[in-house]
PDB file of C-alpha atoms in Angstrom:
ATOM      1  CA  UNK A   1     -68.454 -65.140  47.096  1.00 33.00           C
ATOM      2  CA  UNK A   2     -66.845 -67.196  44.244  1.00 55.00           C
ATOM      3  CA  UNK A   3     -68.470 -68.469  41.207  1.00 76.00           C
ATOM      4  CA  UNK A   4     -67.074 -70.971  38.790  1.00 89.00           C
ATOM      5  CA  UNK A   5     -68.099 -71.798  35.269  1.00 95.00           C
ATOM      6  CA  UNK A   6     -69.344 -75.145  36.713  1.00 95.00           C
ATOM      7  CA  UNK A   7     -71.679 -73.474  39.111  1.00 94.00           C
ATOM      8  CA  UNK A   8     -73.176 -71.288  36.210  1.00 96.00           C
ATOM      9  CA  UNK A   9     -73.567 -74.509  34.087  1.00 97.00           C
ATOM     10  CA  UNK A  10     -75.453 -76.507  36.946  1.00 96.00           C
ATOM     11  CA  UNK A  11     -77.351 -73.418  37.928  1.00 96.00           C
ATOM     12  CA  UNK A  12     -78.599 -72.961  34.218  1.00 97.00           C
ATOM     13  CA  UNK A  13     -79.267 -76.774  33.770  1.00 97.00           C
ATOM     14  CA  UNK A  14     -80.871 -77.019  36.751  1.00 96.00           C
ATOM     15  CA  UNK A  15     -83.257 -74.266  35.968  1.00 96.00           C
ATOM     16  CA  UNK A  16     -84.362 -75.628  32.672  1.00 94.00           C
ATOM     17  CA  UNK A  17     -84.629 -79.226  34.134  1.00 96.00           C
ATOM     18  CA  UNK A  18     -87.111 -77.656  36.838  1.00 95.00           C
ATOM     19  CA  UNK A  19     -89.075 -75.932  34.100  1.00 94.00           C
ATOM     20  CA  UNK A  20     -89.846 -79.573  32.653  1.00 94.00           C
ATOM     21  CA  UNK A  21     -90.550 -81.049  35.852  1.00 95.00           C
ATOM     22  CA  UNK A  22     -87.349 -83.224  35.826  1.00 95.00           C
ATOM     23  CA  UNK A  23     -85.416 -83.786  38.952  1.00 93.00           C
ATOM     24  CA  UNK A  24     -82.471 -81.525  39.458  1.00 91.00           C
ATOM     25  CA  UNK A  25     -80.650 -84.630  41.112  1.00 92.00           C
ATOM     26  CA  UNK A  26     -80.162 -85.841  37.492  1.00 92.00           C
ATOM     27  CA  UNK A  27     -77.197 -83.145  37.163  1.00 87.00           C
ATOM     28  CA  UNK A  28     -75.292 -84.431  40.517  1.00 77.00           C
ATOM     29  CA  UNK A  29     -71.872 -85.447  39.722  1.00 50.00           C
ATOM     30  CA  UNK A  30     -70.540 -88.728  40.645  1.00 52.00           C
ATOM     31  CA  UNK A  31     -68.260 -87.430  43.329  1.00 49.00           C
ATOM     32  CA  UNK A  32     -71.109 -86.723  45.599  1.00 47.00           C
ATOM     33  CA  UNK A  33     -71.533 -82.942  44.781  1.00 44.00           C
ATOM     34  CA  UNK A  34     -68.154 -82.121  46.033  1.00 43.00           C
ATOM     35  CA  UNK A  35     -66.424 -79.433  43.829  1.00 44.00           C
ATOM     36  CA  UNK A  36     -63.552 -80.694  42.108  1.00 42.00           C
ATOM     37  CA  UNK A  37     -59.965 -79.292  42.076  1.00 39.00           C
ATOM     38  CA  UNK A  38     -60.711 -78.111  38.359  1.00 43.00           C
ATOM     39  CA  UNK A  39     -63.758 -76.334  39.452  1.00 43.00           C
ATOM     40  CA  UNK A  40     -61.876 -74.635  42.411  1.00 38.00           C
ATOM     41  CA  UNK A  41     -58.999 -73.599  40.182  1.00 38.00           C
ATOM     42  CA  UNK A  42     -61.371 -72.119  37.816  1.00 44.00           C
ATOM     43  CA  UNK A  43     -63.572 -70.249  40.200  1.00 46.00           C
ATOM     44  CA  UNK A  44     -64.052 -66.627  38.964  1.00 45.00           C
ATOM     45  CA  UNK A  45     -63.069 -63.696  41.131  1.00 47.00           C
ATOM     46  CA  UNK A  46     -65.507 -62.919  43.912  1.00 43.00           C
ATOM     47  CA  UNK A  47     -68.617 -61.265  42.652  1.00 45.00           C
ATOM     48  CA  UNK A  48     -70.971 -59.167  44.912  1.00 53.00           C
ATOM     49  CA  UNK A  49     -73.553 -59.579  42.241  1.00 81.00           C
ATOM     50  CA  UNK A  50     -73.657 -63.173  41.808  1.00 89.00           C
ATOM     51  CA  UNK A  51     -77.483 -63.225  41.868  1.00 90.00           C
ATOM     52  CA  UNK A  52     -77.573 -60.426  39.104  1.00 92.00           C
ATOM     53  CA  UNK A  53     -75.226 -62.553  37.226  1.00 94.00           C
ATOM     54  CA  UNK A  54     -77.602 -65.353  37.410  1.00 94.00           C
ATOM     55  CA  UNK A  55     -80.614 -63.549  36.784  1.00 93.00           C
ATOM     56  CA  UNK A  56     -78.996 -62.114  33.652  1.00 93.00           C
ATOM     57  CA  UNK A  57     -78.014 -65.304  32.564  1.00 95.00           C
ATOM     58  CA  UNK A  58     -81.459 -66.928  32.883  1.00 94.00           C
ATOM     59  CA  UNK A  59     -83.103 -63.808  31.365  1.00 92.00           C
ATOM     60  CA  UNK A  60     -80.908 -63.748  28.472  1.00 90.00           C
ATOM     61  CA  UNK A  61     -81.327 -67.360  28.112  1.00 90.00           C
ATOM     62  CA  UNK A  62     -84.908 -67.318  28.338  1.00 88.00           C
ATOM     63  CA  UNK A  63     -85.002 -64.582  25.508  1.00 84.00           C
ATOM     64  CA  UNK A  64     -82.840 -66.658  23.355  1.00 82.00           C
ATOM     65  CA  UNK A  65     -84.597 -69.862  24.145  1.00 75.00           C
ATOM     66  CA  UNK A  66     -88.091 -68.356  23.585  1.00 74.00           C
ATOM     67  CA  UNK A  67     -87.132 -67.637  20.088  1.00 71.00           C
ATOM     68  CA  UNK A  68     -84.704 -70.637  19.287  1.00 70.00           C
ATOM     69  CA  UNK A  69     -84.766 -73.736  21.792  1.00 62.00           C
ATOM     70  CA  UNK A  70     -87.010 -75.738  19.718  1.00 66.00           C
ATOM     71  CA  UNK A  71     -84.537 -75.121  16.657  1.00 70.00           C
ATOM     72  CA  UNK A  72     -81.734 -76.171  19.177  1.00 64.00           C
ATOM     73  CA  UNK A  73     -83.795 -79.337  20.187  1.00 63.00           C
ATOM     74  CA  UNK A  74     -84.086 -79.971  16.366  1.00 69.00           C
ATOM     75  CA  UNK A  75     -80.419 -79.885  15.717  1.00 68.00           C
ATOM     76  CA  UNK A  76     -79.900 -82.214  18.797  1.00 62.00           C
ATOM     77  CA  UNK A  77     -82.417 -84.800  17.471  1.00 64.00           C
ATOM     78  CA  UNK A  78     -80.818 -84.542  13.881  1.00 71.00           C
ATOM     79  CA  UNK A  79     -77.440 -85.433  15.393  1.00 72.00           C
ATOM     80  CA  UNK A  80     -78.817 -88.863  16.403  1.00 78.00           C
ATOM     81  CA  UNK A  81     -77.297 -88.817  19.801  1.00 85.00           C
ATOM     82  CA  UNK A  82     -76.406 -91.930  21.595  1.00 92.00           C
ATOM     83  CA  UNK A  83     -74.100 -92.490  24.675  1.00 95.00           C
ATOM     84  CA  UNK A  84     -71.481 -93.453  22.239  1.00 95.00           C
ATOM     85  CA  UNK A  85     -71.440 -90.172  19.977  1.00 92.00           C
ATOM     86  CA  UNK A  86     -73.014 -87.674  22.451  1.00 93.00           C
ATOM     87  CA  UNK A  87     -69.582 -85.919  23.420  1.00 95.00           C
ATOM     88  CA  UNK A  88     -68.665 -85.852  19.492  1.00 92.00           C
ATOM     89  CA  UNK A  89     -71.951 -84.372  18.836  1.00 89.00           C
ATOM     90  CA  UNK A  90     -71.317 -81.865  21.495  1.00 92.00           C
ATOM     91  CA  UNK A  91     -68.092 -80.717  20.495  1.00 93.00           C
ATOM     92  CA  UNK A  92     -69.191 -80.547  16.800  1.00 89.00           C
ATOM     93  CA  UNK A  93     -71.805 -78.003  17.592  1.00 88.00           C
ATOM     94  CA  UNK A  94     -69.590 -76.161  19.760  1.00 93.00           C
ATOM     95  CA  UNK A  95     -67.121 -75.948  16.823  1.00 92.00           C
ATOM     96  CA  UNK A  96     -69.634 -74.855  14.567  1.00 88.00           C
ATOM     97  CA  UNK A  97     -71.156 -72.214  17.087  1.00 88.00           C
ATOM     98  CA  UNK A  98     -67.936 -70.740  17.880  1.00 93.00           C
ATOM     99  CA  UNK A  99     -66.408 -71.128  14.354  1.00 90.00           C
ATOM    100  CA  UNK A 100     -66.551 -67.509  13.597  1.00 89.00           C
ATOM    101  CA  UNK A 101     -65.417 -66.298  16.855  1.00 92.00           C
ATOM    102  CA  UNK A 102     -66.888 -65.746  20.530  1.00 94.00           C
ATOM    103  CA  UNK A 103     -69.439 -63.294  21.590  1.00 92.00           C
ATOM    104  CA  UNK A 104     -71.904 -63.047  24.541  1.00 93.00           C
ATOM    105  CA  UNK A 105     -74.688 -64.109  22.234  1.00 89.00           C
ATOM    106  CA  UNK A 106     -72.822 -67.245  21.501  1.00 91.00           C
ATOM    107  CA  UNK A 107     -71.950 -68.141  24.912  1.00 95.00           C
ATOM    108  CA  UNK A 108     -75.640 -68.025  25.705  1.00 93.00           C
ATOM    109  CA  UNK A 109     -76.055 -70.302  22.777  1.00 90.00           C
ATOM    110  CA  UNK A 110     -73.673 -72.771  24.529  1.00 94.00           C
ATOM    111  CA  UNK A 111     -75.852 -72.727  27.626  1.00 95.00           C
ATOM    112  CA  UNK A 112     -79.140 -72.995  25.796  1.00 90.00           C
ATOM    113  CA  UNK A 113     -77.836 -75.690  23.351  1.00 88.00           C
ATOM    114  CA  UNK A 114     -76.184 -77.669  26.383  1.00 93.00           C
ATOM    115  CA  UNK A 115     -79.403 -77.487  28.401  1.00 92.00           C
ATOM    116  CA  UNK A 116     -81.401 -78.368  25.182  1.00 88.00           C
ATOM    117  CA  UNK A 117     -79.085 -81.489  24.582  1.00 90.00           C
ATOM    118  CA  UNK A 118     -79.649 -82.592  28.308  1.00 94.00           C
ATOM    119  CA  UNK A 119     -83.571 -82.404  27.727  1.00 92.00           C
ATOM    120  CA  UNK A 120     -83.478 -84.298  24.539  1.00 88.00           C
ATOM    121  CA  UNK A 121     -81.225 -87.000  26.390  1.00 93.00           C
ATOM    122  CA  UNK A 122     -83.935 -87.415  28.930  1.00 95.00           C
ATOM    123  CA  UNK A 123     -86.632 -87.504  26.624  1.00 92.00           C
ATOM    124  CA  UNK A 124     -84.734 -90.138  24.757  1.00 92.00           C
ATOM    125  CA  UNK A 125     -84.105 -91.951  28.073  1.00 95.00           C
ATOM    126  CA  UNK A 126     -80.441 -91.284  28.286  1.00 96.00           C
ATOM    127  CA  UNK A 127     -80.663 -89.241  31.534  1.00 96.00           C
ATOM    128  CA  UNK A 128     -77.186 -90.601  32.487  1.00 96.00           C
ATOM    129  CA  UNK A 129     -75.602 -88.233  30.020  1.00 97.00           C
ATOM    130  CA  UNK A 130     -76.846 -85.097  31.768  1.00 98.00           C
ATOM    131  CA  UNK A 131     -73.719 -84.791  34.088  1.00 97.00           C
ATOM    132  CA  UNK A 132     -71.640 -85.506  31.377  1.00 97.00           C
ATOM    133  CA  UNK A 133     -73.072 -83.081  29.190  1.00 98.00           C
ATOM    134  CA  UNK A 134     -72.431 -80.384  32.126  1.00 98.00           C
ATOM    135  CA  UNK A 135     -69.023 -81.701  32.273  1.00 97.00           C
ATOM    136  CA  UNK A 136     -68.378 -80.927  28.534  1.00 98.00           C
ATOM    137  CA  UNK A 137     -69.956 -77.503  28.883  1.00 98.00           C
ATOM    138  CA  UNK A 138     -67.869 -76.573  31.840  1.00 98.00           C
ATOM    139  CA  UNK A 139     -64.757 -77.950  29.979  1.00 98.00           C
ATOM    140  CA  UNK A 140     -65.558 -75.797  26.997  1.00 98.00           C
ATOM    141  CA  UNK A 141     -65.959 -72.794  29.037  1.00 98.00           C
ATOM    142  CA  UNK A 142     -62.948 -73.398  30.922  1.00 97.00           C
ATOM    143  CA  UNK A 143     -60.688 -74.364  27.874  1.00 98.00           C
ATOM    144  CA  UNK A 144     -61.871 -71.999  25.171  1.00 98.00           C
ATOM    145  CA  UNK A 145     -64.180 -69.175  26.555  1.00 97.00           C
ATOM    146  CA  UNK A 146     -62.886 -68.084  29.893  1.00 96.00           C
ATOM    147  CA  UNK A 147     -59.813 -65.894  28.564  1.00 97.00           C
ATOM    148  CA  UNK A 148     -62.218 -64.333  26.006  1.00 97.00           C
ATOM    149  CA  UNK A 149     -64.540 -63.414  28.994  1.00 96.00           C
ATOM    150  CA  UNK A 150     -61.700 -62.130  31.056  1.00 94.00           C
ATOM    151  CA  UNK A 151     -60.474 -59.795  28.234  1.00 97.00           C
ATOM    152  CA  UNK A 152     -63.844 -58.636  27.530  1.00 95.00           C
ATOM    153  CA  UNK A 153     -64.905 -57.310  30.936  1.00 93.00           C
ATOM    154  CA  UNK A 154     -65.730 -60.561  32.809  1.00 93.00           C
ATOM    155  CA  UNK A 155     -69.056 -61.587  33.849  1.00 93.00           C
ATOM    156  CA  UNK A 156     -69.391 -58.183  35.228  1.00 90.00           C
ATOM    157  CA  UNK A 157     -69.643 -57.024  31.594  1.00 92.00           C
ATOM    158  CA  UNK A 158     -72.325 -59.579  30.676  1.00 93.00           C
ATOM    159  CA  UNK A 159     -74.432 -58.513  33.627  1.00 92.00           C
ATOM    160  CA  UNK A 160     -74.112 -55.015  32.545  1.00 91.00           C
ATOM    161  CA  UNK A 161     -75.029 -55.940  28.993  1.00 90.00           C
ATOM    162  CA  UNK A 162     -77.866 -58.430  29.694  1.00 88.00           C
ATOM    163  CA  UNK A 163     -78.984 -57.604  33.300  1.00 86.00           C
ATOM    164  CA  UNK A 164     -81.997 -55.963  34.580  1.00 77.00           C
ATOM    165  CA  UNK A 165     -80.451 -52.705  34.305  1.00 56.00           C
ATOM    166  CA  UNK A 166     -80.883 -53.018  30.771  1.00 55.00           C
ATOM    167  CA  UNK A 167     -84.548 -53.316  30.672  1.00 50.00           C
ATOM    168  CA  UNK A 168     -85.002 -49.742  29.820  1.00 45.00           C
ATOM    169  CA  UNK A 169     -84.277 -50.802  26.071  1.00 50.00           C
ATOM    170  CA  UNK A 170     -87.352 -51.276  23.903  1.00 44.00           C
ATOM    171  CA  UNK A 171     -88.741 -54.530  23.609  1.00 47.00           C
ATOM    172  CA  UNK A 172     -88.632 -54.180  19.830  1.00 46.00           C
ATOM    173  CA  UNK A 173     -84.802 -53.322  20.013  1.00 53.00           C
ATOM    174  CA  UNK A 174     -84.321 -56.354  22.175  1.00 53.00           C
ATOM    175  CA  UNK A 175     -86.520 -58.836  19.992  1.00 47.00           C
ATOM    176  CA  UNK A 176     -84.310 -57.480  16.828  1.00 51.00           C
ATOM    177  CA  UNK A 177     -80.996 -58.351  18.704  1.00 56.00           C
ATOM    178  CA  UNK A 178     -82.131 -61.710  19.617  1.00 52.00           C
ATOM    179  CA  UNK A 179     -83.712 -62.636  16.316  1.00 49.00           C
ATOM    180  CA  UNK A 180     -80.367 -61.450  14.468  1.00 55.00           C
ATOM    181  CA  UNK A 181     -78.089 -63.429  16.784  1.00 58.00           C
ATOM    182  CA  UNK A 182     -80.299 -66.411  17.098  1.00 57.00           C
ATOM    183  CA  UNK A 183     -81.139 -66.374  13.302  1.00 54.00           C
ATOM    184  CA  UNK A 184     -77.223 -66.332  12.577  1.00 59.00           C
ATOM    185  CA  UNK A 185     -76.502 -69.144  14.998  1.00 62.00           C
ATOM    186  CA  UNK A 186     -79.143 -71.609  14.153  1.00 60.00           C
ATOM    187  CA  UNK A 187     -78.787 -70.917  10.468  1.00 55.00           C
ATOM    188  CA  UNK A 188     -74.966 -71.785  10.826  1.00 60.00           C
ATOM    189  CA  UNK A 189     -75.533 -74.852  13.042  1.00 60.00           C
ATOM    190  CA  UNK A 190     -78.094 -76.180  10.712  1.00 57.00           C
ATOM    191  CA  UNK A 191     -75.843 -75.698   7.649  1.00 52.00           C
ATOM    192  CA  UNK A 192     -73.017 -76.999   9.492  1.00 56.00           C
ATOM    193  CA  UNK A 193     -74.762 -80.142  10.599  1.00 54.00           C
ATOM    194  CA  UNK A 194     -76.117 -80.817   6.830  1.00 51.00           C
ATOM    195  CA  UNK A 195     -72.965 -80.297   5.380  1.00 51.00           C
ATOM    196  CA  UNK A 196     -71.409 -83.104   7.575  1.00 52.00           C
ATOM    197  CA  UNK A 197     -73.937 -85.632   6.679  1.00 54.00           C
TER     198      UNK A 197
END
């Protein structure tokens, strides 16, 4: 089974949309759901544990989001997103998020922020931006993050770090880890956004 960054983005956003009772059909690409050549070219190597990967992505996103989704939504609403400014806003946040480098926590932040931006757009009657945001997330992963992921053990390594097998860690240790990663990300984003105003 192969999995592309696009599949992970759609999986994560679909989950977040369904949590808020929004139709996942908002995410459907204009090409009728067909995978594009770019998606096929960016497919990840066969991964026997694709369900474990998706579960690890959701679990880590939930932990991160539990503490920081509202902050990310506040950042999204602070940006005064319109159809004309949405892509530039997304790119500015990604630039700030990854300014000091790439790590797994920041990659999770990309998923959480992108889905928060989708929800904010839906709440602001701009649901037509949801597939665009998914495109931008996918392109950012493909163009800026994929090589780092490959060099750092691939999605297999992500699953090892954030998957169910790691549940033996104490909840206090996990909370401290997420608190540290999240505070650093949200602080950096807010400071960066305020400095650009």
